[in-house]
Amino acid sequence: MVRAAEKLESAEGIRLVAWLRQGGLPQPAWQREREAGEAERPSKRRGARIGRRILVGHEAIEGRGAFPRQFWSLFRVFEPLISCPHWSLPDYRDAHTVATLPWHPEIAAARLLTGVASAADQDGSGSPAFLEALASTDGPAGPAVHLAVAYGLASVPEPDREAAVRALVVLASRGRLDGELLGRELTALVELGTLRVPLLTESLRAAVAVPVPEGAAAVWAVLATALPGLLARTRPQLHGALLAVAADSARLSGARGELPEVTALAQRPGSSQLLKQARRLRDALAGC
């Protein structure tokens, strides 16, 4: 980026080069926040599922004086539960938003999480271009980016789910996917009732089917963390199809090891789909 900026001959270009050489925009400290209150179902009066969203805020960012005044709002403390509503408008949830700060996708993702979440818990309009743009940046992918992908994987609009699958694979192929982080967030959002397991399963199955090694490996990296919590804290009867996806991803990625929750489930007597898929996953992890 510095080399590209050095080609600019204007006074602003020279100032930009100097700023980049000093380190550029610092990364703020992030905090993960859940909507207050007990989880509630949507109502005609309030619409949103109260208490069912996990959002991300950040501390104030130093250095706003180096930018024109119209950019200063980006440097303030960002409190996601009282964020400005104009960030949720569909026109803001596109690739251009990420392009304003290509090395800081977390800042854009944090401000747009409410709108992205609405596609999962309110059947909102969605933001497929935004999800793909997040994955294609060069900046660090932290909690906000991973939460955006989590909401996208179980969004009601199909284009959002397809975009989230592509974003998942791109993050993995570029070494920016934190499978444990995404697995934990998926578990938490399913527990809150925000994400629908059948839609999530459909997306992860599509990621496994992507004809590149990163697809299956990414899904297994996520499910290796998510499955124990889902099986222990939600009704396991819901997860037969998800276990089938896990078994396929483990087999295709060559994963080895053991998940005690899966082993315990596989040892139960019976021939239900849930138990059959638990045994398939157990055997795949054992190299059988």
Backbone as a ProteinNet text record, in pm:
[ID]
protein_1_A
[PRIMARY]
MVRAAEKLESAEGIRLVAWLRQGGLPQPAWQREREAGEAERPSKRRGARIGRRILVGHEAIEGRGAFPRQFWSLFRVFEPLISCPHWSLPDYRDAHTVATLPWHPEIAAARLLTGVASAADQDGSGSPAFLEALASTDGPAGPAVHLAVAYGLASVPEPDREAAVRALVVLASRGRLDGELLGRELTALVELGTLRVPLLTESLRAAVAVPVPEGAAAVWAVLATALPGLLARTRPQLHGALLAVAADSARLSGARGELPEVTALAQRPGSSQLLKQARRLRDALAGC
[TERTIARY]
83.1	0	86.8	198.9	287.4	345.5	386.6	443.2	341	214.7	110.7	89.1	91.7	70	184.2	305.8	421.3	409.7	322.9	302.9	216	149.1	65.6	154.7	134.2	221.3	155.7	29.7	-39	7.1	-27.8	6.4	-59.3	-183.6	-251.3	-184.9	-134.2	-63.7	62.9	137.4	259.1	224.9	116.3	73.6	32.7	-35	-78.3	40.9	144.7	264.2	327.3	339	398.8	316.5	185	95.5	106.4	112	123.1	256	362.5	493.2	498.4	413.1	406.2	320.3	261.7	180.8	36.1	-8.5	-147	-246.6	-367.7	-475	-453.6	-449.8	-428.2	-551.8	-528.7	-640	-698.6	-828.7	-888.2	-906.6	-933.9	-967.2	-1115.4	-1145.2	-1281.3	-1348.3	-1482.2	-1557.9	-1684	-1712.8	-1828.6	-1944	-2060.4	-2175.3	-2299.8	-2374.5	-2502.3	-2614.9	-2718.4	-2834.5	-2886.9	-2920.7	-2966.7	-3104.4	-3132.4	-3264.9	-3272.7	-3377.7	-3401.3	-3443.7	-3400.3	-3433.9	-3584.7	-3636.3	-3779.7	-3801.1	-3916.7	-3951.9	-3995	-3994.5	-4038.9	-4184.3	-4216.5	-4355.4	-4392.7	-4521.7	-4566.7	-4528.6	-4521	-4491.6	-4342.9	-4257.7	-4115.1	-4035.9	-4088.4	-4022.4	-3902.3	-3794.1	-3669	-3682.2	-3598.3	-3593.3	-3506.1	-3568.7	-3496	-3402	-3279.2	-3184.3	-3122.7	-3137.8	-3088.7	-2972.3	-2918.5	-2807.9	-2679.4	-2569.2	-2436.7	-2371.6	-2325.3	-2269.6	-2128.3	-2060.7	-1923.2	-1907.4	-1845.9	-1813.2	-1662.9	-1617.5	-1473.8	-1450.1	-1330	-1288.9	-1256.7	-1232.3	-1196.1	-1063.9	-1050.2	-930.5	-855.3	-726.3	-645.2	-616.2	-591.3	-543.5	-647.4	-762.1	-865.2	-824.4	-732.4	-690.8	-622.2	-578.5	-512.9	-612.6	-742.7	-846.7	-942	-1009.2	-1113.9	-1224.6	-1297.4	-1396.7	-1504.2	-1539.2	-1646.1	-1611	-1483.1	-1442.2	-1433.7	-1451.7	-1424.4	-1516.2	-1636.7	-1728.3	-1674	-1588.2	-1530.3	-1433.2	-1384.2	-1282	-1341.7	-1470	-1531.6	-1550.7	-1573.8	-1615	-1741.1	-1742.7	-1860.2	-1934.1	-2056.7	-2142	-2251.7	-2242.2	-2331.1	-2477.7	-2506.4	-2646.5	-2719.9	-2645.8	-2710.1	-2656.4	-2620.7	-2557.4	-2655.2	-2599	-2679.7	-2756.2	-2888.6	-2966.7	-2935.4	-2871.7	-2849.7	-2749.6	-2667.9	-2574.2	-2646.8	-2772.1	-2846.1	-2920	-2916.2	-2985.9	-2919.4	-2997.4	-2939.5	-2829.5	-2840.4	-2741.1	-2601.6	-2595.4	-2466	-2402.2	-2481.6	-2430.3	-2386.2	-2284.4	-2234.4	-2082.3	-2023.7	-1877.9	-1810.4	-1877.3	-1815	-1786.9	-1868.7	-1846	-1711.9	-1681.1	-1553.5	-1438.2	-1460.3	-1354	-1306.8	-1389.4	-1347.4	-1232.7	-1227.1	-1119.5	-1077.7	-1011.6	-984.9	-895.5	-814.4	-727.1	-790.2	-914	-982.8	-1126.1	-1139.8	-1274.6	-1355.5	-1287.8	-1360.7	-1443.3	-1391.7	-1464.3	-1594.2	-1585.4	-1705.9	-1800.7	-1747.2	-1832.8	-1905.1	-1835.7	-1898.7	-2018.2	-2003.5	-2111.2	-2229.7	-2205.6	-2312.1	-2368.7	-2322.6	-2369.4	-2519.8	-2575.8	-2719.4	-2797.1	-2756.9	-2824.3	-2801.1	-2678.4	-2649.4	-2731	-2740.8	-2816.2	-2963.9	-3016	-3159.4	-3197.6	-3101.2	-3130.3	-3146.4	-3095.4	-3108.1	-3223.7	-3245	-3346.1	-3472.7	-3473.3	-3594.3	-3631.6	-3565.4	-3588.4	-3564.6	-3455.2	-3424.8	-3380.3	-3337.3	-3307	-3172.2	-3080.4	-2954.1	-2848.1	-2725	-2612	-2503.4	-2532.1	-2433.3	-2304	-2310.7	-2188.2	-2098.2	-2158.4	-2081.1	-2006.5	-2070.9	-2006.5	-1886.1	-1899.9	-1787.6	-1673.9	-1708.3	-1604.4	-1525.2	-1592	-1522.8	-1415.1	-1450.2	-1356.2	-1240.2	-1257.8	-1156.7	-1058	-1076.3	-983.7	-853.4	-755.1	-627	-612.6	-708.8	-699.4	-732.6	-704	-729	-878.1	-912.8	-1052.6	-1071.5	-1145.3	-1167.7	-1311.5	-1360.2	-1494.1	-1606.5	-1597.2	-1706.2	-1716.4	-1602.5	-1604.2	-1659.2	-1615.2	-1661.4	-1809.4	-1857.1	-2000.4	-2082	-2031.1	-2102.2	-2117.2	-2011	-2018.7	-2114.3	-2112.1	-2202.5	-2348.3	-2384.8	-2522	-2552.8	-2456.8	-2480.7	-2505.5	-2435.1	-2450.6	-2590.7	-2664.2	-2800.4	-2902.3	-2868.1	-2962.4	-3077.1	-3190.6	-3307.2	-3291.5	-3246.2	-3228	-3117.9	-3148.1	-3050.5	-2922.9	-2930.8	-2806.9	-2709.9	-2763.7	-2676.2	-2605.9	-2677.9	-2615.3	-2506.7	-2534.7	-2434.9	-2311.7	-2333.6	-2221.1	-2141.8	-2209.7	-2140.7	-2056.4	-2105.3	-2026.7	-1899.6	-1913.4	-1794.2	-1699.3	-1754.8	-1671.3	-1596.2	-1662.7	-1598.7	-1479.7	-1499.2	-1392.4	-1278.4	-1310.6	-1206.1	-1123.8	-1189.5	-1116.4	-1021.2	-1068.3	-983.8	-867.3	-893.5	-788.2	-680.5	-715.7	-617.3	-559.6	-590.5	-535.4	-591.7	-711.7	-771.3	-888.8	-920.9	-1033.7	-989.3	-1060.8	-1042.7	-1159.1	-1135.7	-1243.2	-1300.5	-1215.2	-1263.8	-1354.6	-1314.7	-1396	-1531.5	-1532.8	-1659.2	-1744.5	-1681.7	-1756.6	-1822.4	-1751.1	-1808.9	-1926.5	-1910.7	-2019	-2142.6	-2122.5	-2236.7	-2310.2	-2234.8	-2296.7	-2378.9	-2320.3	-2390.6	-2517.4	-2512.3	-2629	-2737.9	-2699.7	-2800.5	-2866.9	-2788.2	-2844.4	-2943.8	-2914.4	-3004.7	-3129.9	-3129.5	-3243.2	-3237.5	-3121.1	-3106.8	-3089.3	-3009.6	-2981.6	-3062.3	-3108.6	-3186.8	-3093.1	-3092.1	-2998.5	-3013	-3133.6	-3143.5	-3077.4	-3089.6	-3026.8	-2875.2	-2827.7	-2684.4	-2627.7	-2699.4	-2655.4	-2646.7	-2745.6	-2747.5	-2625.5	-2588.8	-2473.5	-2343.4	-2328.2	-2204.6	-2192.1	-2303.9	-2300.7	-2251.7	-2298.1	-2254.6	-2105.4	-2054.3	-1911.6	-1827.6	-1874	-1802	-1796.1	-1900.6	-1908.6	-1826.3	-1774.7	-1692.2	-1568.7	-1537.1	-1429.1	-1288.6	-1261.8	-1126.4	-1105.2	-982.7	-959.1	-1001.4	-994.8	-1026	-1171.3	-1262.3	-1403.1	-1426.5	-1389.1	-1409.4	-1327.6	-1204.1	-1118.9	-1177.3	-1234.1	-1294	-1414.3	-1498.4	-1617.8	-1578.4	-1478.6	-1438.4	-1377.1	-1298	-1239.7	-1347.7	-1460.4	-1571.3	-1649.5	-1683.9	-1768.2	-1694	-1562.5	-1486.8	-1506.6	-1526.2	-1554.2	-1703	-1785.4	-1928.8	-2003.8	-1968.3	-2047.6	-2055.6	-1944.3	-1956.9	-2057.3	-2054.3	-2148.3	-2291.1	-2310	-2444.2	-2504.7	-2425.4	-2476.9	-2503.3	-2426.2	-2441.7	-2551.2	-2572.3	-2660.9	-2785.3	-2802.2	-2925.6	-2977.5	-3097.8	-3154.7	-3077.7	-3008.2	-2926.4	-3008.4	-3137.4	-3221.1	-3225.5	-3191.5	-3194.6	-3072.6	-2971.8	-2841.4	-2795.5	-2886.4	-2846.7	-2785.7	-2850.9	-2799	-2667.6	-2655.4	-2530.4	-2415.8	-2443.9	-2341.9	-2299.5	-2393	-2358.7	-2261.8	-2286.1	-2195.2	-2058.4	-2059.3	-1933.4	-1855	-1924	-1857	-1794.9	-1867.3	-1814	-1692.1	-1700.6	-1589.4	-1467.4	-1488.4	-1375.7	-1308.1	-1388.5	-1332.1	-1254.2	-1313	-1249.1	-1124.6	-1122.3	-1007.4	-902.4	-931.2	-835.3	-819	-923	-915	-905.3	-830.5	-817	-833.6	-871.6	-889.3	-1016.8	-1068.5	-1191.6	-1266.5	-1397	-1485.2	-1564.1	-1539.3	-1605.9	-1757.6	-1815.1	-1961.4	-2011.4	-1936.5	-1975.5	-1956	-1845.8	-1820.6	-1929.9	-1968.2	-2074.1	-2205.6	-2234.7	-2357.6	-2352.5	-2237	-2223.2	-2236.2	-2209.6	-2215.2	-2355.9	-2448.2	-2585.6	-2647.2	-2734.3	-2804.1	-2909.8	-2934.6	-3037.7	-2988.3	-3081.4	-3047	-3103.2	-3123.3	-3174.2	-3069.3	-3113	-3020.7	-2915.6	-2956.1	-2862.4	-2749.3	-2783	-2682	-2596	-2657.6	-2580.6	-2474.8	-2513.3	-2418.8	-2312.2	-2348.2	-2247.6	-2142.7	-2187.2	-2091.8	-2005.4	-2065	-1985.7	-1876.1	-1910.6	-1812.2	-1705.1	-1747.6	-1650	-1550.4	-1602.1	-1516.2	-1425.3	-1477	-1393.7	-1276.8	-1302.8	-1197.1	-1095.8	-1140.6	-1050.2	-975.6	-1005.7	-938	-991.1	-1112.7	-1172.2	-1236.1
-120.1	0	125.3	123.3	239	265	156.9	173.5	235.5	193.3	250.2	397.7	431.5	570.9	659.9	605.2	685.8	737.4	676.6	721.6	847.3	880	1000.5	1122.5	1224.4	1341.8	1462.4	1451.2	1564.3	1581.5	1696.1	1721	1617.3	1579.4	1478.9	1343.1	1313.3	1187.2	1179.4	1290.6	1295.3	1277.3	1342.5	1329.1	1184.9	1121.2	983.3	889.4	907.8	822.8	835.7	957.8	979.5	912.6	922.4	862.7	710.4	651.3	506	456.6	533.1	492.9	497.7	578.6	585.7	474.4	392.1	280.9	286.3	398.6	407.9	405.2	366.1	363.8	248	276.2	167.3	78.3	-45.8	-137.2	-107.2	-83.6	-54.6	-181.5	-162.7	-275.6	-308	-436.8	-479.7	-536.7	-526.4	-596.8	-657.5	-778.7	-853.7	-827.8	-793.1	-759.5	-832.4	-885.2	-947.6	-852.6	-850	-766.8	-802.5	-700.8	-722.6	-788.2	-858.8	-917.3	-1062	-1127.1	-1265.3	-1272.2	-1376.6	-1391.6	-1401.2	-1321.3	-1320.9	-1346.2	-1400.3	-1420.5	-1287.6	-1279.8	-1156.3	-1126.4	-1000.5	-960	-857.9	-841.8	-742.8	-602.4	-582.8	-449.4	-416.4	-513.5	-485.2	-548.7	-652.3	-712.8	-797.2	-733.3	-805.3	-905.2	-1005.3	-1102.5	-1044	-984.9	-916.1	-1012.8	-969.4	-1049.6	-1163.1	-1165.3	-1278.6	-1243.6	-1126.9	-1089.3	-1069.5	-1106.6	-1077.5	-978.6	-866.8	-759.6	-727	-635.8	-601.5	-450.2	-401.8	-260	-241.8	-115.4	-92.3	38.1	47.9	167.8	278.7	398.8	511	481.6	532.9	514	646.2	641.9	763	803.6	932.2	979.9	1042	1081.8	1135.2	1268.8	1340.4	1471.1	1464.1	1345.7	1331.6	1317.4	1319.5	1298.6	1417.7	1438	1541.2	1511.7	1615.3	1604.1	1500	1478.3	1384.2	1240.6	1212.6	1078.7	1060.1	1166.1	1158.9	1063.3	1044	953.1	811.1	774.1	639.4	620.5	729.6	721.4	719.9	750	753.8	613.1	606.2	479.1	431.3	304.5	250.5	157.2	195.2	115	52.8	-75.8	-135.8	-138.4	-138.5	-147.5	-15.1	93.9	223.6	287.1	202.1	252.1	334.7	418.2	502.6	416	433.8	344.6	352.8	463.1	472.4	368.3	312.1	207.6	79.4	63.8	-58	-50.7	64.1	76.9	-10.1	-73.7	-165.7	-104.4	24.2	86.2	89.9	80.9	83.8	-54.7	-159.2	-294.4	-349.4	-286.9	-335	-331.8	-369.3	-379.4	-244.4	-133.7	-2.5	35.2	-13.6	17	-38.3	-160.7	-222	-150.7	-102.3	-37	92.9	153.1	277.2	252.5	132	96	-48.3	-72.7	-211	-288.5	-218.2	-287.7	-299	-253.3	-257.7	-309.3	-432.4	-485.6	-497	-505.3	-515	-390	-273.3	-149.1	-147.3	-184.8	-189.1	-297.5	-416	-527.1	-495.4	-433.9	-402.8	-309.5	-210	-113.1	-170.7	-275.4	-329.2	-461.6	-508.1	-637.5	-640	-529.8	-527.1	-555.3	-492.5	-516.1	-655.4	-707.2	-842.7	-944	-920.5	-1011.9	-1015.7	-904.3	-899.3	-998.1	-1035.3	-1133	-1272.5	-1294.4	-1424.9	-1430.5	-1323.5	-1333.3	-1252.7	-1175.7	-1101.9	-1119.5	-1209	-1225.6	-1094.5	-1027.6	-897.9	-908.1	-792.7	-785.1	-845.4	-857.3	-922.7	-832.1	-885.5	-805.7	-896.1	-970.2	-1065.4	-1001.6	-885.3	-821.1	-781.9	-739.7	-698.8	-817.6	-932.5	-1050.4	-1093.9	-1094.6	-1134.9	-1033.5	-905.6	-803	-815.5	-847	-864.6	-971.9	-1083.2	-1194.4	-1163	-1069.9	-1042.5	-933.9	-872.6	-768.6	-831.3	-745.7	-792.6	-766.6	-700.4	-670.1	-790	-780.2	-891.7	-918.5	-1045.6	-1086.4	-1124.1	-1042.8	-1065.1	-1102.7	-1067.2	-1110.6	-1057.6	-934.5	-877.9	-946.9	-970.8	-1038.9	-1180.2	-1252	-1389.1	-1394.2	-1296.6	-1292.2	-1262.2	-1175.1	-1146.3	-1272.8	-1352.5	-1478.5	-1574.3	-1577.3	-1665.8	-1634.1	-1505.1	-1466.9	-1501.4	-1478.4	-1504.5	-1651.1	-1740.8	-1884.1	-1934.5	-1863.8	-1905.9	-1798.5	-1711.3	-1608.4	-1670.3	-1606.2	-1655.2	-1634.5	-1516.8	-1501.3	-1594.3	-1670.3	-1765.2	-1697.7	-1579.9	-1515.7	-1485.4	-1454.7	-1429.1	-1556.2	-1666.7	-1792.3	-1831.7	-1815.4	-1848.4	-1759.3	-1630.4	-1538.2	-1573.6	-1613.5	-1650.5	-1775.9	-1869.4	-1989.8	-1949.9	-1862.4	-1817	-1742.2	-1660.3	-1586.1	-1681.5	-1785.6	-1884.9	-1949.7	-1989.2	-2056.5	-1960.1	-1835.3	-1737.1	-1708.8	-1692	-1670.1	-1785.1	-1908.2	-2025.6	-2030.6	-2002.5	-2012.3	-1906.8	-1796.2	-1690.2	-1693.7	-1798.6	-1813.9	-1717.1	-1665.7	-1565.5	-1620.3	-1747.5	-1806.9	-1856.3	-1814.9	-1868.2	-1964.3	-2092.7	-2191.1	-2201.9	-2191.2	-2199.8	-2081.7	-1962.8	-1843.3	-1855.4	-1891.6	-1904	-2015.8	-2125.8	-2234.5	-2192.5	-2115.3	-2067.8	-1973.4	-1884.7	-1788.9	-1860.2	-1957.3	-2033.2	-2104.7	-2165.4	-2234.3	-2136.7	-2021.4	-1923.3	-1873.2	-1846.7	-1793.8	-1899.1	-2025.9	-2132.4	-2147.2	-2140.4	-2150.1	-2038	-1917.7	-1803.6	-1813.8	-1904.6	-1916.3	-1821.6	-1758.7	-1660.9	-1728.9	-1835	-1905.3	-2033.7	-2065.6	-2186.8	-2297.4	-2406.7	-2515.1	-2569.7	-2589.9	-2642.1	-2551.7	-2419.9	-2328.2	-2331.1	-2335.3	-2344.6	-2473.5	-2583.5	-2712.1	-2708.3	-2647	-2636.2	-2560.5	-2452.2	-2373	-2450	-2517	-2590.9	-2708.8	-2769.5	-2877.7	-2822.6	-2703.4	-2641.4	-2609.1	-2567.5	-2537	-2662.4	-2774	-2900.8	-2940.3	-2908.6	-2947	-2857.4	-2745.7	-2658.1	-2736.3	-2735.5	-2820.6	-2767.7	-2726.9	-2689.3	-2747.5	-2785.2	-2848	-2761.8	-2628.9	-2539.7	-2551.4	-2594.4	-2602.4	-2700.2	-2826.1	-2927.1	-2896	-2849.3	-2819.1	-2706.1	-2604.5	-2493.1	-2539.3	-2621.4	-2669.3	-2753.3	-2840.3	-2921.5	-2834.5	-2734.5	-2645.1	-2577	-2545.6	-2481.6	-2582.5	-2696.2	-2793.3	-2865.3	-2877.5	-2940.3	-2865.2	-2733.4	-2652.9	-2644.6	-2633.1	-2610.2	-2734.5	-2851.4	-2971.8	-3007.4	-3007.5	-3043.6	-2957.2	-2826.9	-2739.1	-2760	-2777.4	-2798.1	-2928.5	-3034	-3163.5	-3162.9	-3083.9	-3082.9	-2987.9	-2878.6	-2774.4	-2749.3	-2818.6	-2808.5	-2948.9	-2959.2	-3091.1	-3163.2	-3271.9	-3339.2	-3396.2	-3420	-3474.6	-3381.6	-3253.9	-3157.1	-3169	-3244.9	-3231.9	-3354.1	-3442	-3556.5	-3514.4	-3421.2	-3374.3	-3299.5	-3225.2	-3153.1	-3249.9	-3359.7	-3462.5	-3526.7	-3542.1	-3597.4	-3504.9	-3374.8	-3277.5	-3284	-3296.7	-3306.1	-3429.8	-3542.2	-3665.9	-3650.9	-3587.5	-3566.7	-3474.3	-3367.4	-3272.1	-3334	-3414.6	-3480.6	-3579.8	-3654.9	-3754.4	-3687.3	-3584.4	-3519	-3439.8	-3388.6	-3309.9	-3394	-3522.5	-3609.8	-3582.7	-3528.2	-3495.6	-3623.1	-3616.4	-3727.9	-3677	-3767.6	-3729.7	-3788.3	-3726.2	-3774	-3657.7	-3659.3	-3567.9	-3652.1	-3639.4	-3725.5	-3724.6	-3607.9	-3600.3	-3685.1	-3686.8	-3768.1	-3916.1	-3950.7	-4089.7	-4143.8	-4064.8	-4107.6	-4128.3	-4039.6	-4051.9	-4175.6	-4200.5	-4315	-4448.3	-4451.2	-4575.6	-4609.2	-4518.5	-4547.8	-4653.1	-4738.1	-4835.3	-4766.2	-4819.9	-4764.2	-4748.9	-4714.2	-4701.3	-4573.9	-4472.7	-4345.8	-4278.6	-4181.6	-4106.6	-4036.6	-3982.9	-3914.5	-4007.9	-4128.5	-4223.3	-4275.6	-4297.8	-4344.4	-4241.9	-4115.1	-4011.5	-3988.4	-4005.3	-3995.7	-4104.7	-4224.7	-4334.6	-4308.5	-4250.7	-4216.5	-4117	-4016.3	-3917.3	-3978.3	-4058	-4125.2	-4206.5	-4282.7	-4369.1	-4286.5	-4176	-4091.5	-4033.3	-3991	-3933.4	-4038.9	-4164.6	-4274.1	-4328	-4277	-4322.4	-4450.6	-4489.4	-4614.3	-4593.1
0	0	0	74.1	77.9	-60.8	-129.2	-264.2	-359.2	-345.8	-431.6	-400	-270.4	-230.6	-275.4	-282.7	-323.6	-466.1	-546.4	-683.8	-690.6	-579.1	-575.1	-556.4	-635.9	-632.4	-566.4	-528.3	-466.3	-321.9	-263.8	-123.5	-31.7	-65.4	15	0.6	-119.2	-140.4	-56.3	-51.7	28.9	176.9	221.4	360.8	391.2	295.1	313.9	329.3	246.3	255.8	394.2	442.9	574.7	684.3	672.2	772.3	771.2	651.6	641.1	697.5	673.5	724.5	877.4	936.9	1082.6	1142.5	1058.1	1108.5	1066.4	1013.1	968.6	1083.9	1052.2	1151.3	1249.3	1379.7	1476.2	1488.7	1530.4	1555.3	1693.1	1702.6	1833.5	1917.1	2045.2	2132.6	2114.3	2097.3	2067.9	2191	2198.4	2299.9	2238.5	2277.7	2228.9	2324.5	2270.7	2355.4	2306.9	2403.6	2371.9	2406.6	2325.7	2357.3	2495.4	2571.7	2708.1	2710.1	2819.1	2838.7	2798.2	2844.3	2807	2660.3	2593.8	2452	2433.6	2342	2312.4	2163.1	2131	1991.3	1928.5	1795.6	1731.1	1765.5	1768.2	1790	1683.5	1660.4	1562.4	1606.5	1737.8	1788.2	1778.5	1815.2	1820.2	1707.2	1649.5	1534.2	1569.6	1615.9	1638.9	1752.9	1751.5	1860.2	1970.8	2068.7	2174.5	2245	2272.6	2346.9	2268.4	2136.6	2058	1966.5	1978.9	1892	1971.8	1910	1963.9	1868.7	1923.8	1843	1892.4	1824.3	1859	1862.5	1968.3	1979.6	1990	1988.2	2004.3	2078.5	2134.8	2204.9	2105.2	2157.7	2070.5	1999.6	1877.8	1797.5	1791.4	1816.5	1811.2	1666.5	1646.9	1517.7	1428.4	1483.7	1394.2	1333.3	1398.5	1347.4	1212.7	1172.5	1042.5	928.6	961.3	860.9	858.3	744.2	739.2	841.6	880	986.6	956.5	829.2	797.4	833.9	859.4	898.3	1050.3	1126.1	1269.2	1343.8	1293.2	1364.4	1371.4	1275.9	1277.5	1393.4	1449.8	1554.4	1694.9	1707.2	1839.9	1895.4	2026	2085.6	2013.8	1975.1	1905.8	2000.5	2033.2	2121	2035.6	2005.4	1905.4	1944.6	2074.4	2116.3	2102.9	2079.7	2058.2	1930.1	1834.2	1711.3	1628.8	1543.8	1455.9	1356.7	1343.1	1257.9	1109.9	1062.9	918.5	870.7	962.2	921.6	882.8	923.9	892.3	758.9	694.4	567.5	461.7	372.9	273.6	189.1	154.4	67.3	130.1	263.7	330	336.4	316.5	332.7	197.2	138.9	11	12.8	-98.8	-105.1	-84.3	-119	-108.4	36.3	128.6	269.1	314.8	275.7	313.8	244.7	123.2	47.3	112	198	263.9	361.4	421.9	514.5	485.8	374.3	333	428.3	507.9	602.7	740.7	753.2	882.6	865.1	816	795.3	924.5	1038.2	1165	1192.6	1155.5	1181.1	1100.7	972.6	889.9	937.9	969.5	1011.3	1140.5	1236.5	1364.7	1346.3	1259.7	1240.4	1162.9	1085.9	1002	1053.4	1169.8	1219.6	1244.5	1292.4	1318.3	1190	1080.9	953.8	901.1	917.2	871.4	952.2	1083.7	1170	1134.1	1083.8	1053.1	944.2	859.3	754.3	811.9	934	998.4	1096	1174.5	1279.7	1252.6	1141.7	1107	959.6	890.7	746.8	673.6	708.6	649.7	505.7	451.6	308.7	271.7	369	341.6	283.3	272.5	224.4	168.4	60.9	9.2	-38.3	-104.7	-153.5	-37.2	72.4	188.6	249.4	259.6	317.6	235.3	106.1	20.8	27	34.6	42.3	172.1	281.3	408.9	398.1	335.8	324.8	232.3	140.2	38.5	78.8	195	238.5	287.2	312.3	365	514.3	574	715.7	802.9	932.1	1024.2	1040	1042.1	1061.1	1207.3	1279.5	1421.4	1451.5	1570.6	1611.3	1523.4	1476.7	1396.4	1261.1	1195.7	1066	1081.9	1184.7	1203.1	1240.6	1317.1	1347.6	1222.3	1136.1	1011.2	927.5	920.2	845.9	914.7	1048.1	1122.8	1092.6	1097.9	1064.4	919.1	830.7	689.4	659.8	730.6	704	734.6	820.1	851.6	816.2	721	678.5	600	606.5	533.7	382.7	335	189.9	138	37.2	-16.6	-67.4	-134.2	-179.3	-65.6	51.9	166.1	210.3	213.8	254.2	153.4	26	-76.5	-62.7	-35.4	-17.2	107.5	214.3	338	317.6	236.5	205.4	131.8	33.5	-39.3	54.3	143.2	237.7	330.4	376.1	462.3	392.9	268	192.5	163	129.6	101.6	227.2	341.7	466	493.1	471.5	495.5	397.8	270.8	169.2	188.9	254.3	277.1	417.9	492.1	626.3	727.3	702.8	792.4	872.1	854.2	925.8	1063	1166	1300.9	1324.9	1297.7	1307.4	1446.6	1548.6	1686.4	1719	1677.4	1703.5	1635.1	1507.9	1435.8	1495.4	1535.2	1596.7	1726.7	1808.2	1934.8	1910.1	1811.6	1785.4	1729	1642.2	1589.8	1702.8	1794	1907.8	1991.1	2021.6	2105.4	2037.6	1906.9	1837.2	1819.7	1803.6	1798.7	1934.9	2042.2	2176.3	2203.7	2154.7	2174.9	2089.1	1992.8	1902.6	1785.8	1764.9	1656.6	1522	1519.3	1394.5	1387	1267.6	1245	1196.4	1271.2	1242.9	1100.2	1047.5	910.1	806.1	820.8	725.5	740.8	865	889	830	849.9	796.5	644.6	581.5	435.7	384.7	454	411.5	429.4	541.5	566.1	470.4	434.2	334.9	200.2	165.9	40.1	44.2	160.7	172.4	156.4	211.1	194.8	47.8	-27.2	-168.3	-259.9	-208.2	-291.5	-337	-467.4	-519.7	-492.3	-369.8	-327.1	-188.3	-153.2	-22.2	95.5	77.5	189.2	235.1	145.9	183.4	296	277.9	380.8	504.6	487	601.8	685.6	618.5	691.4	771.8	711.2	781.6	901.8	884.7	999.8	1109.8	1074.1	1174.2	1257.4	1194	1263.9	1348.2	1288.8	1358.8	1470.2	1460.8	1568.9	1699.5	1690.4	1809.7	1839.1	1735.1	1755.8	1803.5	1751.6	1781	1929.1	2003.8	2145.1	2220.1	2197.5	2265	2218.7	2089.1	2036.4	2088.4	2092.6	2138.8	2288.5	2363.7	2508.6	2555.3	2481.3	2533.3	2449.6	2339	2261.4	2233.8	2182.6	2159	2049	2081.8	1979.7	1864.8	1887.1	1780.3	1659.3	1680.6	1571.2	1480.1	1523.5	1460.5	1381.3	1343.9	1262.7	1130.1	1061.2	932.2	949.6	1060.6	1085.8	1112.8	1182.9	1205.3	1073.4	980.1	848.8	775.8	782.9	721.9	790.1	923.1	996.9	956	940.1	899.3	761.2	669.3	534.2	537.4	615.2	619.6	686.2	790.6	856.7	762.5	690.6	598.1	485.7	425.4	311.2	350.7	472.9	517.3	587.3	607.7	674.1	821.2	886	1028.6	1111.6	1221.3	1314.2	1456.7	1544.4	1684.2	1739.4	1843.9	1906	1968	1952.1	2022.6	2122.3	2252.4	2351.2	2339.8	2308.8	2297.8	2182	2072.9	1957.4	1988	2053.1	2088.3	2179.7	2279.1	2371.1	2297.4	2203.2	2125.8	2036.5	1976.6	1886.1	1958.2	2085.7	2162.7	2210.9	2191.5	2234.5	2143.3	2198.3	2113.2	2027.8	1910.5	1824.1	1683	1594.7	1453	1392.3	1476.1	1424.2	1336.7	1256.6	1171.1	1255.7	1369.6	1458	1499.2	1543.8	1590.5	1474.9	1359	1243	1203.1	1201.5	1160.3	1266.7	1393.2	1500.3	1484	1445.5	1423.5	1300.6	1196.3	1077	1113.1	1192	1230.8	1321.3	1418	1505.4	1423.2	1327.1	1245.5	1154.6	1101.9	1015.8	1094.6	1217.2	1299.6	1344.7	1348.8	1384	1262.8	1144.1	1023.5	968.2	1010.8	961.1	825
[MASK]
++++++++++++++++++++++++++++++++++++++++++++++++++++++++++++++++++++++++++++++++++++++++++++++++++++++++++++++++++++++++++++++++++++++++++++++++++++++++++++++++++++++++++++++++++++++++++++++++++++++++++++++++++++++++++++++++++++++++++++++++++++++++++++++++++++++++++++++++++++++++++++++++

